[in-house]
C-alpha atoms as one frame of an Amber mdcrd trajectory, in Angstrom:
protein
 -35.828 -37.482-102.815 -33.917 -40.151-100.838 -36.784 -42.808-101.540 -36.788
 -41.667-105.101 -33.347 -42.370-105.541 -33.373 -45.819-103.725 -36.031 -46.824
-106.078 -33.925 -45.694-109.091 -31.099 -47.790-107.504 -33.335 -50.665-107.175
 -34.547 -50.438-110.685 -31.107 -50.529-112.093 -29.935 -53.235-109.905 -32.778
 -55.515-111.042 -32.368 -54.671-114.537 -28.623 -55.742-114.376 -29.558 -58.887
-112.544 -32.117 -59.752-115.220 -29.749 -58.874-118.152 -26.649 -60.725-116.864
 -28.016 -63.719-114.863 -31.498 -64.225-116.495 -33.339 -63.976-113.108 -35.971
 -61.638-113.061 -36.876 -60.163-109.612 -38.691 -56.973-111.455 -42.314 -58.136
-110.587 -41.577 -59.138-107.186 -43.327 -57.431-104.330 -41.065 -54.071-103.957
 -41.394 -53.424-100.218 -40.581 -56.912 -99.336 -37.328 -57.002-101.801 -35.972
 -53.729-100.547 -36.063 -54.898 -96.925 -34.390 -58.237 -98.321 -31.924 -56.002
-100.181 -31.028 -53.951 -97.090 -30.688 -56.930 -94.968 -28.202 -58.413 -97.480
 -25.679 -55.393 -98.181 -23.942 -55.589 -94.820 -23.610 -59.431 -95.032 -22.238
 -59.106 -98.579 -19.953 -56.340 -97.410 -21.202 -53.444 -99.757 -22.251 -50.037
 -98.541 -25.013 -49.115-101.116 -27.158 -50.530-103.632 -25.044 -48.826-106.552
 -22.006 -50.512-105.248 -23.807 -53.918-105.249 -24.975 -53.364-108.854 -21.278
 -52.452-110.090 -20.077 -55.672-108.445 -22.570 -58.387-109.346 -22.124 -57.429
-112.715 -18.335 -58.294-112.672 -18.288 -60.961-109.853 -20.572 -64.004-110.226
 -19.791 -65.306-107.120 -21.326 -62.487-105.258 -24.437 -62.964-107.158 -24.393
 -66.389-106.346 -24.183 -65.354-102.634 -26.913 -62.644-103.120 -29.619 -64.991
-104.793 -30.336 -67.164-101.399 -30.791 -63.707 -99.828 -33.496 -62.591-102.214
 -35.585 -65.568-102.353 -37.450 -67.199 -99.605 -35.898 -70.197 -97.986 -38.169
 -70.762 -94.991 -39.898 -74.134 -95.027 -40.257 -76.941 -92.773 -41.521 -80.769
 -93.637 -45.589 -80.879 -93.098 -45.857 -77.087 -92.426 -49.274 -76.343 -91.788
 -50.486 -79.906 -90.938 -54.032 -79.236 -91.832 -53.291 -78.736 -95.324 -51.380
 -82.042 -95.596 -54.411 -83.710 -93.951 -56.845 -82.105 -96.584 -54.463 -83.266
 -99.264 -54.403 -86.599 -98.174 -58.217 -86.917 -97.654 -59.493 -84.430-100.663
 -56.667 -84.764-103.302 -55.040 -88.159-103.125 -58.239 -90.394-103.554 -58.731
 -88.472-106.716 -55.092 -88.991-107.873 -55.679 -92.629-107.153 -58.106 -92.777
-110.341 -54.922 -91.886-112.566 -52.467 -94.378-113.680 -49.672 -92.036-113.540
 -50.302 -88.957-111.441 -47.820 -85.844-111.728 -47.394 -83.346-109.012 -45.688
 -80.033-109.304 -44.120 -78.449-105.969 -43.344 -75.191-107.394 -40.999 -72.995
-105.270 -39.839 -76.110-103.353 -36.751 -74.261-101.370 -34.620 -77.052 -99.944
 -37.003 -79.499-100.257 -38.981 -80.241 -97.258 -42.514 -79.909 -99.136 -41.565
 -82.288-101.788 -40.327 -85.049 -99.356 -43.705 -84.451 -97.061 -45.960 -85.151
-100.030 -43.731 -88.023-101.293 -44.184 -89.471 -97.627 -48.208 -88.896 -97.963
 -48.082 -90.540-101.573 -46.117 -93.601 -99.894 -48.577 -93.949 -97.073 -51.489
 -94.055 -99.552 -49.964 -96.434-102.017 -49.282 -93.750-104.803 -45.629 -93.067
-104.479 -44.138 -95.759-106.889 -46.470 -94.634-110.049 -46.304 -90.768-109.288
 -43.679 -88.193-110.245 -43.094 -85.073-108.463 -41.528 -82.210-109.997 -39.773
 -79.920-107.288 -38.650 -76.612-108.943 -36.960 -73.531-107.603 -34.857 -70.810
-109.155 -31.998 -71.122-106.592 -29.543 -73.613-107.719 -27.918 -74.026-104.230
 -31.349 -74.873-102.538 -31.981 -77.623-105.264 -28.717 -79.126-104.555 -29.514
 -79.182-100.784 -32.992 -80.585-101.505 -31.409 -83.288-103.958 -29.148 -84.521
-101.039 -32.296 -84.959 -98.780 -30.499 -84.290 -95.654 -31.703 -82.060 -92.598
 -30.222 -81.098 -89.454 -31.138 -83.389 -86.752 -32.431 -80.417 -84.689 -35.235
 -79.763 -86.858 -36.498 -83.300 -86.988 -38.763 -83.057 -83.608 -40.620 -80.283
 -85.135 -41.157 -82.174 -88.380 -42.245 -85.062 -86.374 -44.880 -83.094 -84.400
 -46.098 -81.658 -87.734 -46.139 -85.172 -89.483 -48.327 -86.572 -86.544 -50.599
 -83.732 -86.747 -51.209 -84.169 -90.529 -52.367 -87.644 -89.945 -48.996 -89.425
 -90.202 -49.740 -93.434 -90.432 -46.240 -94.389 -88.796 -43.674 -92.463 -87.373
 -41.397 -90.029 -89.340 -38.312 -92.193 -88.222 -39.376 -94.649 -90.673 -38.232
 -92.435 -93.514 -34.894 -91.234 -92.513 -31.668 -92.281 -91.008 -29.819 -90.340
 -88.467 -26.028 -89.669 -88.899 -23.339 -87.089 -88.462 -25.924 -84.495 -86.914
 -28.090 -84.618 -89.872 -31.256 -86.916 -91.092 -30.778 -88.419 -94.398 -34.196
 -89.176 -96.016 -34.952 -92.278 -97.672 -33.961 -92.962-101.402 -37.280 -94.425
-101.914 -38.629 -90.944-101.658 -35.806 -89.137-103.388 -35.953 -91.271-106.513
 -39.815 -90.237-107.242 -38.863 -86.294-107.146 -37.155 -84.293-110.060 -35.699
 -81.342-108.725 -35.473 -78.865-111.509 -34.467 -74.946-111.979 -37.603 -73.158
-113.154 -38.606 -69.425-112.736 -42.512 -68.416-112.616 -41.360 -65.016-113.839
 -39.723 -66.115-117.348 -40.164 -69.896-117.637 -43.009 -71.733-119.355 -44.978
 -74.929-118.482 -42.897 -77.966-118.835 -45.491 -80.890-117.945 -48.887 -81.755
-117.586 -49.786 -82.342-114.168 -52.709 -83.419-111.666 -51.921 -81.345-108.537
 -49.814 -77.978-108.154 -48.683 -77.018-104.616 -47.344 -73.341-104.569 -47.327
 -72.235-101.042 -45.983 -69.034 -99.218 -44.464 -67.830-102.859 -47.204 -65.868
-104.580 -47.378 -63.398-101.635 -43.977 -62.164-102.756 -44.935 -61.454-106.395
 -46.881 -58.242-107.462 -50.336 -58.695-109.122 -48.836 -59.086-112.673 -46.463
 -61.939-111.631 -48.914 -63.439-109.374 -51.454 -63.910-112.366 -48.483 -65.073
-114.599 -47.827 -67.924-112.159 -51.244 -69.036-111.739 -51.693 -68.805-115.659
 -48.943 -71.332-115.472 -50.578 -73.603-112.931 -53.848 -73.422-114.989 -52.076
 -74.563-118.386 -50.075 -77.145-116.532 -53.302 -78.661-114.902 -55.177 -81.346
-116.463 -59.028 -80.769-116.223 -60.437 -80.977-112.679 -56.921 -80.771-111.569
 -55.951 -79.702-107.947 -54.125 -76.446-107.070 -52.962 -75.745-103.528 -51.805
 -72.174-102.102 -50.399 -70.796 -98.906 -52.600 -70.015 -95.757 -51.967 -66.105
 -96.765 -52.920 -66.440-100.331 -56.101 -66.565-102.432 -57.546 -66.910-105.763
 -60.054 -64.131-105.192 -58.391 -61.383-106.642 -56.734 -63.229-109.673 -57.944
 -62.687-113.198 -58.206 -66.154-113.189 -60.462 -66.992-110.220 -63.235 -68.236
-112.088 -61.223 -71.028-113.737 -61.531 -72.751-110.257 -63.741 -73.929-107.450
 -62.721 -73.689-104.156 -62.557 -77.335-102.561 -61.298 -76.401 -98.795 -61.579
 -72.859 -98.268 -59.324 -73.050 -94.748 -56.255 -74.889 -96.649 -56.567 -73.008
 -99.867 -57.101 -75.785-101.900 -58.868 -75.432-105.404 -60.012 -77.460-108.380
 -59.794 -76.680-111.946 -63.213 -76.249-113.481
């Protein structure tokens, strides 16, 4: 009975969020969402889901504090280095054949993956004619991503990943250290368009040649996963590339037949 009541409370809370703020978390994987809500309540100073629902309807500032707790904000530059090595070796040579390649980083969080891809593009001579669209539903994360500033203590880990990903120089070539932060070069930022976009409610906004959406689909239910993959498929040009996270796959997707596997270990696919 207690479990049923909690499910009802979560349903009502998510309905309130969708109707009040147009963020739709209803198709997200329920177990993961329930855990994040349970962790969020003491941090927000509320005792129950019903109290949280009532307050966020009337307190937009509280919802702004809740949103980053519901979305996945864990990322690092060149995360899973073999993925970036495969992008460098398998994807970028094909993108070289287009006059103006376009890349979509879906669920970009605070921008680490977008900057990583920008560095790869620079090292392969592609950056100046490529546009990267980096999207997320969290406006606070997008603002941080646009600043291009990361805590200096994270840079050592980023640098290790960069070398393992086949970096051609030193990561320090791309940032300036100041005030306990690393500020990444404007030549990277000027090719990235950061924008608010929801895979749950929004539509395709551009034709792209490569979509990278990693460690996002695992937080969706099957219906929302298929919707997101449908958006990627619609966005991609014929023979465009799709990159997913290490725990994600197209095998169970209704659109699996639309792709061929290019690098199985790194979840890189190509549209048929």
